[in-house]
mmCIF file of C-alpha atoms in Angstrom:
data_model
loop_
_atom_site.group_PDB
_atom_site.id
_atom_site.type_symbol
_atom_site.label_atom_id
_atom_site.label_comp_id
_atom_site.label_asym_id
_atom_site.label_seq_id
_atom_site.Cartn_x
_atom_site.Cartn_y
_atom_site.Cartn_z
ATOM 1 C CA CYS A 230 5.908 22.708 11.632
ATOM 2 C CA LEU A 231 7.133 22.507 7.542
ATOM 3 C CA THR A 232 3.548 24.264 5.511
ATOM 4 C CA GLY A 233 5.541 27.169 5.240
ATOM 5 C CA VAL A 234 8.782 25.701 2.837
ATOM 6 C CA SER A 235 8.733 25.261 0.255
ATOM 7 C CA THR A 236 11.935 26.355 -1.860
ATOM 8 C CA MET A 237 13.905 23.177 -0.732
ATOM 9 C CA GLU A 238 15.764 20.952 -3.005
ATOM 10 C CA MET A 239 17.226 18.839 0.003
ATOM 11 C CA PHE A 240 15.624 18.106 2.643
ATOM 12 C CA THR A 241 16.734 15.138 5.385
ATOM 13 C CA ILE A 242 14.914 13.993 8.875
ATOM 14 C CA ASP A 243 17.843 11.604 10.666
ATOM 15 C CA ASN A 244 17.921 10.019 14.687
ATOM 16 C CA GLU A 245 13.942 12.052 15.186
ATOM 17 C CA ARG A 246 11.383 9.883 16.610
ATOM 18 C CA ILE A 247 8.871 11.657 14.312
ATOM 19 C CA GLY A 248 5.783 9.318 13.758
ATOM 20 C CA SER A 249 4.248 10.714 10.790
ATOM 21 C CA VAL A 250 5.644 12.427 7.466
ATOM 22 C CA PRO A 251 3.374 15.828 6.717
ATOM 23 C CA GLU A 252 1.655 15.836 3.589
ATOM 24 C CA SER A 253 2.732 19.390 2.725
ATOM 25 C CA ILE A 254 5.719 17.578 1.514
ATOM 26 C CA GLY A 255 3.703 17.136 -1.964
ATOM 27 C CA ASN A 256 4.205 21.046 -2.051
ATOM 28 C CA TRP A 257 7.538 21.270 -2.681
ATOM 29 C CA GLY A 258 7.458 19.637 -6.595
ATOM 30 C CA GLU A 259 9.049 21.838 -8.079
ATOM 31 C CA ASN A 260 12.256 22.056 -5.958
ATOM 32 C CA LEU A 261 12.391 19.096 -4.024
ATOM 33 C CA VAL A 262 14.854 16.804 -5.434
ATOM 34 C CA SER A 263 16.425 15.181 -2.462
ATOM 35 C CA LEU A 264 14.304 13.911 0.298
ATOM 36 C CA SER A 265 15.767 11.190 3.613
ATOM 37 C CA ILE A 266 13.620 10.747 6.163
ATOM 38 C CA ARG A 267 16.362 8.357 8.531
ATOM 39 C CA ASN A 268 16.131 6.476 11.586
ATOM 40 C CA THR A 269 12.699 7.558 12.701
ATOM 41 C CA ASP A 270 9.068 6.023 14.317
ATOM 42 C CA ILE A 271 7.241 6.738 11.133
ATOM 43 C CA ALA A 272 5.160 2.879 9.525
ATOM 44 C CA GLU A 273 3.727 4.847 5.698
ATOM 45 C CA LEU A 274 3.993 7.588 4.617
ATOM 46 C CA PRO A 275 2.054 10.311 2.832
ATOM 47 C CA ASP A 276 0.702 9.850 -1.117
ATOM 48 C CA VAL A 277 2.146 13.052 -2.642
ATOM 49 C CA PHE A 278 5.242 11.907 -4.639
ATOM 50 C CA ASP A 279 3.066 12.621 -7.944
ATOM 51 C CA ARG A 280 3.344 16.214 -7.199
ATOM 52 C CA LEU A 281 7.860 16.394 -6.239
ATOM 53 C CA TRP A 282 8.259 15.955 -9.952
ATOM 54 C CA HIS A 283 12.232 16.436 -9.755
ATOM 55 C CA VAL A 284 12.895 14.622 -6.541
ATOM 56 C CA SER A 285 15.801 11.634 -7.513
ATOM 57 C CA SER A 286 16.640 10.336 -4.267
ATOM 58 C CA LEU A 287 14.816 8.949 -1.565
ATOM 59 C CA ASP A 288 16.217 7.496 0.961
ATOM 60 C CA PHE A 289 14.061 5.447 3.876
ATOM 61 C CA SER A 290 16.384 4.150 5.645
ATOM 62 C CA ARG A 291 17.138 2.148 9.280
ATOM 63 C CA ASN A 292 12.785 3.638 9.862
ATOM 64 C CA ALA A 293 11.858 -0.159 12.048
ATOM 65 C CA HIS A 294 8.158 0.231 10.951
ATOM 66 C CA LEU A 295 7.777 1.456 7.436
ATOM 67 C CA SER A 296 7.337 -1.719 5.568
ATOM 68 C CA THR A 297 4.597 -0.318 2.581
ATOM 69 C CA LEU A 298 5.204 2.751 -0.686
ATOM 70 C CA PRO A 299 2.869 5.083 -1.164
ATOM 71 C CA ALA A 300 2.031 4.192 -4.658
ATOM 72 C CA THR A 301 2.443 7.114 -6.193
ATOM 73 C CA ILE A 302 6.406 5.927 -5.721
ATOM 74 C CA GLY A 303 5.579 3.664 -8.327
ATOM 75 C CA MET A 304 3.849 6.234 -11.177
ATOM 76 C CA GLU A 305 6.180 6.175 -14.456
ATOM 77 C CA LYS A 306 4.278 9.059 -15.400
ATOM 78 C CA ILE A 307 2.747 12.482 -13.475
ATOM 79 C CA PRO A 308 0.589 14.568 -14.542
ATOM 80 C CA TYR A 309 0.981 17.839 -14.359
ATOM 81 C CA GLY A 310 0.323 21.775 -14.273
ATOM 82 C CA VAL A 311 -3.720 22.123 -16.068
ATOM 83 C CA GLY A 312 -4.509 19.516 -19.521
ATOM 84 C CA GLU A 313 -3.138 16.596 -20.165
ATOM 85 C CA ASN A 314 1.024 17.582 -19.663
ATOM 86 C CA PHE A 315 3.159 15.040 -18.330
ATOM 87 C CA SER A 316 6.552 14.423 -16.549
ATOM 88 C CA TYR A 317 7.964 11.258 -16.003
ATOM 89 C CA SER A 318 9.128 10.433 -12.595
ATOM 90 C CA ALA A 319 12.708 11.806 -11.609
ATOM 91 C CA ILE A 320 13.089 8.931 -9.032
ATOM 92 C CA THR A 321 15.870 6.661 -10.225
ATOM 93 C CA GLY A 322 17.832 5.693 -6.216
ATOM 94 C CA LEU A 323 16.155 4.130 -3.392
ATOM 95 C CA ASN A 324 17.997 3.216 0.017
ATOM 96 C CA LEU A 325 15.211 1.312 2.010
ATOM 97 C CA GLN A 326 17.658 -0.767 4.598
ATOM 98 C CA GLN A 327 17.326 -2.061 7.394
ATOM 99 C CA CYS A 328 12.951 -1.031 7.296
ATOM 100 C CA ALA A 329 10.555 -4.296 7.630
ATOM 101 C CA PHE A 330 10.315 -4.715 4.058
ATOM 102 C CA THR A 331 8.877 -8.744 3.731
ATOM 103 C CA GLY A 332 9.351 -8.146 -0.211
ATOM 104 C CA ILE A 333 11.076 -5.827 -2.612
ATOM 105 C CA PRO A 334 8.236 -3.430 -2.898
ATOM 106 C CA ALA A 335 5.441 -3.134 -5.939
ATOM 107 C CA GLN A 336 6.111 0.580 -6.637
ATOM 108 C CA VAL A 337 9.854 -0.043 -7.561
ATOM 109 C CA GLN A 338 9.662 -3.384 -9.942
ATOM 110 C CA ARG A 339 9.302 -0.522 -13.244
ATOM 111 C CA SER A 340 11.838 0.733 -15.178
ATOM 112 C CA GLY A 341 14.002 4.068 -14.530
ATOM 113 C CA ILE A 342 15.240 2.365 -11.004
ATOM 114 C CA ARG A 343 18.883 2.266 -10.596
ATOM 115 C CA TYR A 344 19.693 2.385 -6.916
ATOM 116 C CA LEU A 345 18.242 0.000 -4.745
ATOM 117 C CA ASN A 346 19.280 -0.434 -1.227
ATOM 118 C CA MET A 347 17.135 -3.610 0.854
ATOM 119 C CA ALA A 348 19.865 -4.932 3.094
ATOM 120 C CA ASN A 349 18.735 -5.651 6.808
ATOM 121 C CA ASN A 350 14.979 -6.392 6.079
ATOM 122 C CA ARG A 351 12.568 -9.201 6.101
ATOM 123 C CA ILE A 352 13.072 -10.192 2.524
ATOM 124 C CA THR A 353 12.917 -14.445 1.883
ATOM 125 C CA ARG A 354 12.338 -14.497 -1.754
ATOM 126 C CA VAL A 355 13.114 -12.824 -4.526
ATOM 127 C CA THR A 356 12.148 -13.761 -8.521
ATOM 128 C CA ALA A 357 12.852 -12.740 -12.120
ATOM 129 C CA GLU A 358 9.882 -11.194 -12.854
ATOM 130 C CA GLN A 359 10.554 -8.144 -9.926
ATOM 131 C CA LEU A 360 14.119 -8.294 -11.084
ATOM 132 C CA SER A 361 13.580 -7.566 -14.341
ATOM 133 C CA ALA A 362 11.162 -5.272 -14.299
ATOM 134 C CA MET A 363 13.307 -2.682 -12.805
ATOM 135 C CA SER A 364 15.777 -3.229 -15.985
ATOM 136 C CA ASP A 365 17.306 0.298 -15.516
ATOM 137 C CA LEU A 366 18.344 -1.118 -12.387
ATOM 138 C CA GLU A 367 22.347 -0.848 -12.021
ATOM 139 C CA THR A 368 23.202 -1.435 -8.718
ATOM 140 C CA LEU A 369 20.994 -3.939 -5.962
ATOM 141 C CA VAL A 370 21.910 -4.106 -2.432
ATOM 142 C CA LEU A 371 20.067 -7.040 0.034
ATOM 143 C CA ASP A 372 22.500 -7.961 2.414
ATOM 144 C CA GLY A 373 21.608 -9.487 5.500
ATOM 145 C CA ASN A 374 18.081 -10.761 4.361
ATOM 146 C CA LYS A 375 17.801 -14.725 4.634
ATOM 147 C CA LEU A 376 17.062 -15.583 1.315
ATOM 148 C CA SER A 377 17.045 -19.795 0.314
ATOM 149 C CA HIS A 378 17.189 -19.107 -3.552
ATOM 150 C CA PHE A 379 17.899 -16.354 -6.310
ATOM 151 C CA PRO A 380 16.354 -16.076 -9.705
ATOM 152 C CA ARG A 381 18.856 -15.774 -12.790
ATOM 153 C CA LEU A 382 19.225 -12.368 -12.991
ATOM 154 C CA THR A 383 18.414 -10.941 -17.051
ATOM 155 C CA ASN A 384 18.538 -7.138 -16.206
ATOM 156 C CA PRO A 385 21.491 -5.637 -18.955
ATOM 157 C CA ASN A 386 22.399 -2.863 -16.721
ATOM 158 C CA LEU A 387 23.013 -4.405 -13.591
ATOM 159 C CA THR A 388 26.456 -4.089 -12.417
ATOM 160 C CA MET A 389 26.334 -4.123 -9.225
ATOM 161 C CA LEU A 390 25.047 -6.981 -7.214
ATOM 162 C CA SER A 391 25.476 -7.503 -2.581
ATOM 163 C CA LEU A 392 23.954 -10.205 -1.101
ATOM 164 C CA ILE A 393 26.607 -10.524 2.577
ATOM 165 C CA GLY A 394 24.838 -12.114 3.939
ATOM 166 C CA THR A 395 21.960 -13.777 2.426
ATOM 167 C CA GLY A 396 23.005 -17.609 3.509
ATOM 168 C CA LEU A 397 24.084 -17.424 -0.786
ATOM 169 C CA THR A 398 26.880 -19.001 -2.186
ATOM 170 C CA ARG A 399 28.446 -18.454 -5.582
ATOM 171 C CA GLU A 400 27.512 -21.479 -6.540
ATOM 172 C CA GLN A 401 23.941 -21.107 -5.982
ATOM 173 C CA VAL A 402 23.920 -17.007 -7.772
ATOM 174 C CA ASP A 403 23.248 -17.782 -11.903
ATOM 175 C CA LEU A 404 24.844 -14.528 -13.306
ATOM 176 C CA SER A 405 25.747 -16.140 -16.754
ATOM 177 C CA GLY A 406 22.739 -13.346 -17.717
ATOM 178 C CA LEU A 407 24.314 -10.475 -17.028
ATOM 179 C CA PRO A 408 26.725 -8.828 -19.699
ATOM 180 C CA LYS A 409 27.889 -5.670 -18.000
ATOM 181 C CA LEU A 410 28.566 -7.204 -14.335
ATOM 182 C CA ASN A 411 31.823 -6.936 -13.584
ATOM 183 C CA THR A 412 32.180 -10.501 -11.197
ATOM 184 C CA ARG A 413 35.084 -7.963 -9.044
ATOM 185 C CA TYR A 414 31.173 -6.200 -8.610
ATOM 186 C CA VAL A 415 29.792 -8.873 -6.623
ATOM 187 C CA PHE A 416 29.477 -9.795 -3.014
ATOM 188 C CA PHE A 417 28.824 -12.865 -1.488
ATOM 189 C CA THR A 418 30.858 -12.203 1.966
ATOM 190 C CA GLN A 419 32.222 -9.048 3.945
ATOM 191 C CA GLU A 420 35.884 -9.528 3.080
ATOM 192 C CA GLU A 421 35.070 -8.826 -0.480
ATOM 193 C CA TYR A 422 33.521 -6.596 -0.643
ATOM 194 C CA ASP A 423 36.238 -4.473 1.665
ATOM 195 C CA ALA A 424 38.989 -5.366 -1.360
ATOM 196 C CA VAL A 425 37.692 -3.884 -3.236
#
């Protein structure tokens, strides 16, 4: 039972066969900064992220049934307290590898996201609009998704891009619009990654 917990800073559930996450995690807003729920049977998350004001890191990897995110993960301006007080979302990093997403969720297509790992999902298409909406993105991992095309990227802050096992080659990806990306940190094969 998690209802009495209110002072936790980091919370992790790993390798448990739970099927749902209690809405009571939304009561941890004052202290929680990192939330990890990995390798479970959950198919959805509670829509309480507007109450988790300080959470910056979310790890929902290896949840094979998870294919959507709640709307509040995408909120950039979060109301808190009374009156018209607002806090800007602290979520900057998401690990969604080995889930069941078929595309980049609309909730993460916004500024503020710096790290996104969606390796080994069911993504077949990524658009320039989706990626350019994440203007602060520094690291993008799409390994293992079968992509037939990749748009020209213009993300000014991207410093690492991994497309291992996507079926794409270096010649198929236009990296000319990425001023901070060192080609040393663009990976198309595991050997390239291991060499760094």
